[in-house]
Amino acid sequence: MNYILSDGDYRKAMLPFTFTRPVAEIRIGILTLREKWEKWLQTQVSFRTEDYLSKKFPLVTADENVVIIGNILPDVPLVEHIKQLGMGQALVYKNEVLAYGTNEPEKPFRLDDYERVEYKSEVFALKNTWDIFSRNGEALEADFELLTKGRKSAPISDTNSLIHPERIFVEEGATVEHSILNATKGSIYIGKNAEIWEGSLIRGGFALCDHAIVKMGGKIYGPTTVGPYGKVCGEINNSVIFGHSSKGHEGYLGNSVLGEWCNIGAASNNSNLKNNYAKVRLWNYDTETFDHTGLQFCGLMMGDHSKTAINTMFNTGTVIGVNSNIYTPGFPRNFIPSFSWGGASGFKEYQPKKASEAAKVMMARRGKEFDEVEESILNKVFELTQKWRKY
């Protein structure tokens, strides 16, 4: 069977992260949604996404296909039902489509054209950006079980202090020295060739993905995820960093999500709690209003390639788009459009040519090429987000 992950109805709700990726490329727990499905299904999957993303994330079709809505996370009963799904059938949970079997995956979906198969079990789905950090602990524990079941952890240096070592798993090539790892409140997973430097304090749940680094003296509270090739230090609480991003210095990051290729300058901090303890509102790209999150703790949402200078401060519930650069003193507004340059004293438009030049240099430092495909995606995001750059 050929499996396809579709953006479904939640792409707009997951902006700014889905400006540059399909919904299923979001990371939560240890793995991205796509990686979870490939592990569970034991096969590669492809994407049904926006046209401008399809060259980087292509659609692969076959005579028989099952299209899975990309914001849902797999588990045993869901995977069993999806594997049994026939052509012309749609798996439905509380009137929301989870998956459907089709011979024409590029054709627009109409539920009336399908035989409904009702799904009775609970479904874990991402419906808002803040779900990424607020439900990260659940996803992390599920991924930990998936990745470590029946396997033995690589040895860990006896220079470390381990609390509940049975819930700590270290992949081959990882190094951890002179640190405290406490898995009392959640599992700790250290990926291949990842590093935890001396003097770090780690409180699970925590995932440090392949080749990522916690620098000396890092203080991390779970549930937190640092994606592949990420580099972190300072104080981090209940946050998800997708990959190839850096928060490499002192400063606080809490209840937040960073996309890829982001950089947080030294001594930068975000607020995750209002002074009056009120519930936090967060910018919604679809309605162009600030939505009620229902959360008392909610920090920073930062799209790919965005960066801050040293000593940058962010208010509770700040949303930053793609390829923005924040550098002036004081608290900037709590919605910063993509391709913005400035801060509390005002913004100007960050031109795509200059943004692409910076992205090329940053990616080259990590051995990655900023090619024409990457540039075309950023140019399209620049066009799509023009209407919000009204400074």
XYZ file of C-alpha atoms in Angstrom:
391
model
C 0.000 0.000 0.000
C 1.127 3.539 -0.785
C 0.694 6.009 2.088
C 0.359 9.780 1.730
C 0.274 12.407 4.485
C -2.081 15.272 3.693
C -2.074 18.727 5.299
C -5.838 18.434 5.762
C -7.717 21.301 7.397
C -5.077 22.318 9.962
C -2.317 23.868 7.878
C -3.388 27.455 8.598
C -3.719 26.729 12.313
C -0.078 25.568 12.389
C 1.415 28.696 10.794
C 4.126 30.049 10.847
C 5.685 26.578 10.947
C 3.758 25.331 7.908
C 4.836 28.229 5.710
C 7.989 26.194 5.056
C 6.927 22.558 5.570
C 3.933 20.221 5.387
C 2.025 19.700 8.633
C 3.529 16.219 8.975
C 7.087 17.612 9.092
C 6.396 19.224 12.473
C 8.471 17.734 15.284
C 6.813 16.779 18.567
C 8.243 14.296 21.056
C 11.403 12.862 19.527
C 10.337 12.376 15.911
C 8.501 14.416 13.302
C 4.957 13.283 12.499
C 6.245 11.872 9.209
C 8.999 9.912 10.947
C 6.444 8.476 13.395
C 4.222 7.220 10.589
C 7.147 5.716 8.698
C 8.242 3.844 11.843
C 4.741 2.537 12.520
C 3.938 1.639 8.903
C 7.451 0.348 8.123
C 7.495 2.162 4.791
C 8.233 5.571 3.338
C 5.417 8.072 2.938
C 4.969 11.149 0.758
C 3.051 14.413 1.050
C -0.038 16.125 -0.277
C 0.734 19.756 0.470
C 0.858 23.258 -1.024
C 2.095 23.510 -4.622
C 5.076 25.698 -3.714
C 6.277 23.076 -1.190
C 5.765 20.059 -3.442
C 9.180 20.112 -5.129
C 10.917 19.686 -1.772
C 8.127 17.476 -0.386
C 6.809 15.570 -3.441
C 3.649 13.516 -3.779
C 4.118 9.859 -4.770
C 1.034 8.038 -6.078
C 0.171 4.424 -6.870
C -2.849 2.423 -8.029
C -3.991 2.087 -4.416
C -3.298 4.786 -1.829
C -4.248 5.593 1.731
C -4.223 9.304 2.477
C -3.680 10.052 6.180
C -4.428 13.488 7.604
C -0.992 14.748 8.629
C -1.789 16.367 11.971
C -2.617 13.083 13.738
C -0.159 10.919 15.653
C -0.102 7.130 15.187
C -0.764 4.509 17.843
C -1.614 0.790 17.837
C -5.401 0.902 17.238
C -5.200 3.734 14.700
C -2.493 2.050 12.633
C -4.444 -1.240 12.666
C -7.568 0.494 11.356
C -5.640 2.383 8.677
C -3.959 -0.797 7.432
C -7.389 -2.412 7.032
C -8.863 0.528 5.140
C -10.086 -0.343 1.642
C -10.384 1.786 -1.467
C -13.448 4.011 -1.253
C -13.526 3.897 2.544
C -12.924 6.816 4.914
C -11.973 6.450 8.587
C -13.899 9.042 10.594
C -13.653 10.144 14.233
C -16.349 12.484 15.572
C -17.053 13.743 12.024
C -13.379 14.434 11.354
C -11.715 12.403 8.605
C -8.562 10.599 9.729
C -7.693 8.685 6.543
C -9.204 7.442 3.307
C -8.415 4.872 0.628
C -8.353 6.176 -2.925
C -7.254 5.362 -6.461
C -7.109 9.106 -7.210
C -5.134 10.793 -4.410
C -4.792 14.083 -6.292
C -8.550 14.461 -6.615
C -10.279 16.759 -4.072
C -11.761 14.784 -1.178
C -15.540 14.643 -0.627
C -16.740 12.526 2.284
C -20.051 11.818 0.512
C -18.096 9.834 -2.091
C -16.799 7.393 0.547
C -18.103 4.634 2.793
C -17.731 5.866 6.383
C -15.841 3.680 8.840
C -16.339 5.005 12.365
C -13.297 5.117 14.649
C -14.073 4.844 18.365
C -10.709 5.266 20.131
C -9.230 8.591 21.209
C -7.097 10.430 18.651
C -3.982 12.477 19.414
C -4.014 15.366 16.921
C -2.231 18.710 16.648
C -4.833 21.424 16.141
C -2.931 24.515 17.279
C 0.688 25.629 17.409
C 0.670 25.580 21.203
C -0.196 21.867 21.147
C 3.393 21.274 20.013
C 4.833 22.177 23.411
C 1.797 21.595 25.639
C 1.427 17.971 24.479
C 5.122 17.320 23.922
C 5.379 15.144 27.034
C 2.783 12.650 25.761
C 4.440 12.428 22.362
C 7.900 12.096 23.883
C 6.901 9.125 26.049
C 5.253 7.387 23.070
C 8.331 7.928 20.895
C 10.612 6.753 23.695
C 8.722 3.452 23.892
C 8.727 3.102 20.097
C 12.450 3.754 19.661
C 13.813 1.862 22.679
C 11.527 -1.187 22.974
C 13.618 -4.362 23.014
C 16.868 -2.411 22.805
C 19.650 -1.741 25.291
C 21.033 1.729 25.915
C 24.647 2.455 25.092
C 26.750 2.828 28.247
C 26.861 6.234 29.878
C 29.913 7.639 31.630
C 30.095 7.122 35.400
C 31.042 10.791 35.787
C 27.289 11.505 35.635
C 24.615 11.320 38.320
C 21.572 9.395 37.062
C 18.153 9.312 38.696
C 15.897 6.506 37.391
C 18.461 5.301 34.843
C 15.981 2.727 33.504
C 14.166 5.642 31.839
C 17.356 7.065 30.300
C 18.400 5.839 26.841
C 21.608 6.805 25.066
C 22.239 6.006 21.403
C 25.630 4.949 20.030
C 28.141 7.764 19.659
C 26.481 10.069 22.189
C 28.583 11.558 24.997
C 27.443 12.820 28.396
C 29.922 13.966 31.043
C 29.717 15.351 34.597
C 25.985 16.111 34.411
C 22.822 15.283 36.353
C 20.047 13.472 34.467
C 16.787 13.066 36.373
C 14.117 10.910 34.697
C 11.703 10.948 37.652
C 9.083 13.028 35.816
C 9.761 11.833 32.280
C 12.036 9.768 30.053
C 15.346 11.071 28.729
C 16.505 10.175 25.210
C 19.974 11.087 23.876
C 20.327 10.600 20.110
C 23.237 9.396 18.001
C 26.394 11.502 18.292
C 24.615 14.000 20.542
C 26.588 15.692 23.321
C 25.797 16.924 26.829
C 28.707 18.956 28.107
C 29.924 19.246 31.695
C 27.792 20.715 34.436
C 24.409 20.359 32.726
C 21.220 19.754 34.717
C 18.576 17.805 32.791
C 15.123 17.052 34.148
C 12.973 14.795 31.930
C 11.092 14.339 29.819
C 13.833 15.361 27.465
C 14.883 14.445 23.936
C 18.231 15.494 22.504
C 18.115 14.344 18.906
C 20.968 13.176 16.682
C 24.079 15.410 16.630
C 22.501 18.000 18.955
C 24.450 19.628 21.796
C 23.711 20.899 25.297
C 26.575 23.253 26.129
C 28.222 23.590 29.544
C 25.900 24.381 32.410
C 22.651 23.948 30.507
C 19.526 23.870 32.708
C 16.645 22.063 31.039
C 13.208 21.241 32.422
C 10.930 18.835 30.629
C 9.143 18.052 28.596
C 11.605 19.587 26.135
C 12.885 18.512 22.715
C 16.018 19.710 20.928
C 15.940 18.555 17.308
C 18.840 17.262 15.187
C 21.933 19.455 15.081
C 20.407 21.879 17.577
C 22.655 23.668 20.043
C 21.337 24.909 23.391
C 22.420 26.394 26.693
C 20.973 28.561 29.441
C 17.537 27.788 30.884
C 14.892 25.981 28.820
C 11.485 24.823 30.012
C 8.825 22.789 28.148
C 9.917 23.840 24.655
C 10.366 22.225 21.238
C 13.202 23.174 18.883
C 12.735 21.546 15.481
C 16.338 21.199 14.325
C 19.449 23.059 13.123
C 18.568 25.914 15.480
C 20.657 27.487 18.220
C 19.974 28.895 21.644
C 23.602 28.604 22.552
C 23.937 31.079 25.428
C 22.417 32.099 28.748
C 18.842 33.341 28.762
C 15.377 31.835 29.253
C 13.165 30.014 26.765
C 9.903 28.638 28.122
C 6.703 27.073 26.735
C 7.917 27.857 23.246
C 8.468 26.415 19.772
C 11.349 27.297 17.436
C 11.433 26.217 13.801
C 14.574 25.295 11.869
C 17.614 27.511 11.275
C 16.690 29.913 14.065
C 19.206 31.630 16.322
C 18.512 33.106 19.753
C 21.123 35.677 20.772
C 22.948 35.672 24.100
C 20.924 36.752 27.166
C 17.653 36.779 25.198
C 14.536 35.915 27.206
C 10.862 35.315 26.687
C 8.000 35.715 29.129
C 5.706 32.703 29.422
C 3.390 34.023 32.164
C 1.426 37.276 32.337
C 1.870 39.476 35.402
C -1.859 39.167 36.139
C -1.787 35.366 35.576
C -4.440 35.675 32.843
C -4.802 33.083 30.064
C -2.643 33.831 27.034
C -3.853 34.816 23.581
C -1.845 33.984 20.449
C -1.958 35.394 16.907
C -4.063 33.378 14.431
C -3.009 33.839 10.789
C -6.353 32.628 9.474
C -8.678 34.908 11.457
C -6.063 37.664 11.870
C -6.989 37.975 15.526
C -5.463 36.844 18.811
C -6.954 33.474 19.808
C -7.624 32.247 23.322
C -5.194 29.397 23.993
C -6.714 28.424 27.339
C -3.132 28.286 28.658
C -1.671 30.237 31.536
C 1.856 29.474 30.309
C 2.639 30.252 26.676
C 5.831 31.784 25.339
C 7.357 32.257 21.889
C 6.455 30.798 18.462
C 9.265 31.447 15.972
C 9.210 30.458 12.296
C 12.172 29.130 10.310
C 15.272 31.278 9.707
C 14.288 33.936 12.265
C 16.887 35.349 14.632
C 17.387 37.616 17.618
C 20.282 39.809 18.693
C 21.731 39.737 22.204
C 19.519 40.871 25.103
C 16.286 40.558 23.119
C 13.051 40.353 25.151
C 9.690 38.892 24.153
C 6.291 39.306 25.763
C 4.076 36.381 26.709
C 2.504 34.790 23.637
C 4.681 36.263 20.882
C 4.474 34.932 17.314
C 7.334 35.570 14.877
C 7.081 34.611 11.223
C 9.715 33.285 8.821
C 13.042 35.026 8.212
C 12.617 37.895 10.664
C 15.457 39.589 12.498
C 14.775 41.206 15.894
C 17.539 43.336 17.377
C 16.530 46.598 19.069
C 16.082 47.022 22.874
C 12.688 46.751 24.569
C 9.690 44.492 24.020
C 8.616 44.283 20.356
C 4.989 43.715 19.373
C 3.630 40.220 20.043
C 3.039 39.488 16.360
C 6.021 40.026 14.079
C 5.300 39.280 10.391
C 7.660 37.239 8.234
C 10.584 39.089 6.643
C 10.625 41.843 9.257
C 13.777 43.608 10.449
C 13.849 45.672 13.661
C 12.250 45.584 17.101
C 10.483 47.688 19.726
C 11.405 50.948 17.991
C 9.882 49.800 14.692
C 10.320 47.439 11.748
C 11.199 47.558 8.100
C 10.913 44.916 5.396
C 13.718 42.364 5.169
C 14.361 41.863 1.468
C 14.405 38.244 0.190
C 17.780 38.604 -1.516
C 19.504 39.604 1.733
C 17.545 36.983 3.697
C 18.613 34.279 1.235
C 22.254 35.342 1.476
C 22.119 34.954 5.271
C 20.346 31.595 5.018
C 22.973 30.339 2.567
C 25.805 31.186 4.960
C 24.052 29.736 8.022
C 23.173 26.448 6.302
C 26.678 26.091 4.859
C 28.074 26.249 8.403
C 26.105 23.062 9.130
C 27.089 21.349 5.879
C 23.718 21.970 4.191
C 23.101 23.594 0.829
C 20.714 26.496 0.393
C 19.613 25.666 -3.136
C 17.078 27.000 -5.642
C 14.291 24.929 -4.082
C 14.874 26.446 -0.640
C 15.099 29.924 -2.145
C 11.858 29.502 -4.091
C 10.029 28.494 -0.893
C 11.253 31.567 0.963
C 10.380 33.825 -1.983
C 6.849 32.416 -1.985
C 6.544 32.954 1.775
C 7.625 36.564 1.223
C 4.739 36.998 -1.236
C 2.186 35.211 0.952
C 3.001 37.322 4.012
C 3.196 40.727 2.334
C -0.225 41.799 3.646
C 0.921 41.672 7.291
C 3.952 43.933 6.858
C 2.105 47.164 7.589
C 4.519 48.865 9.964
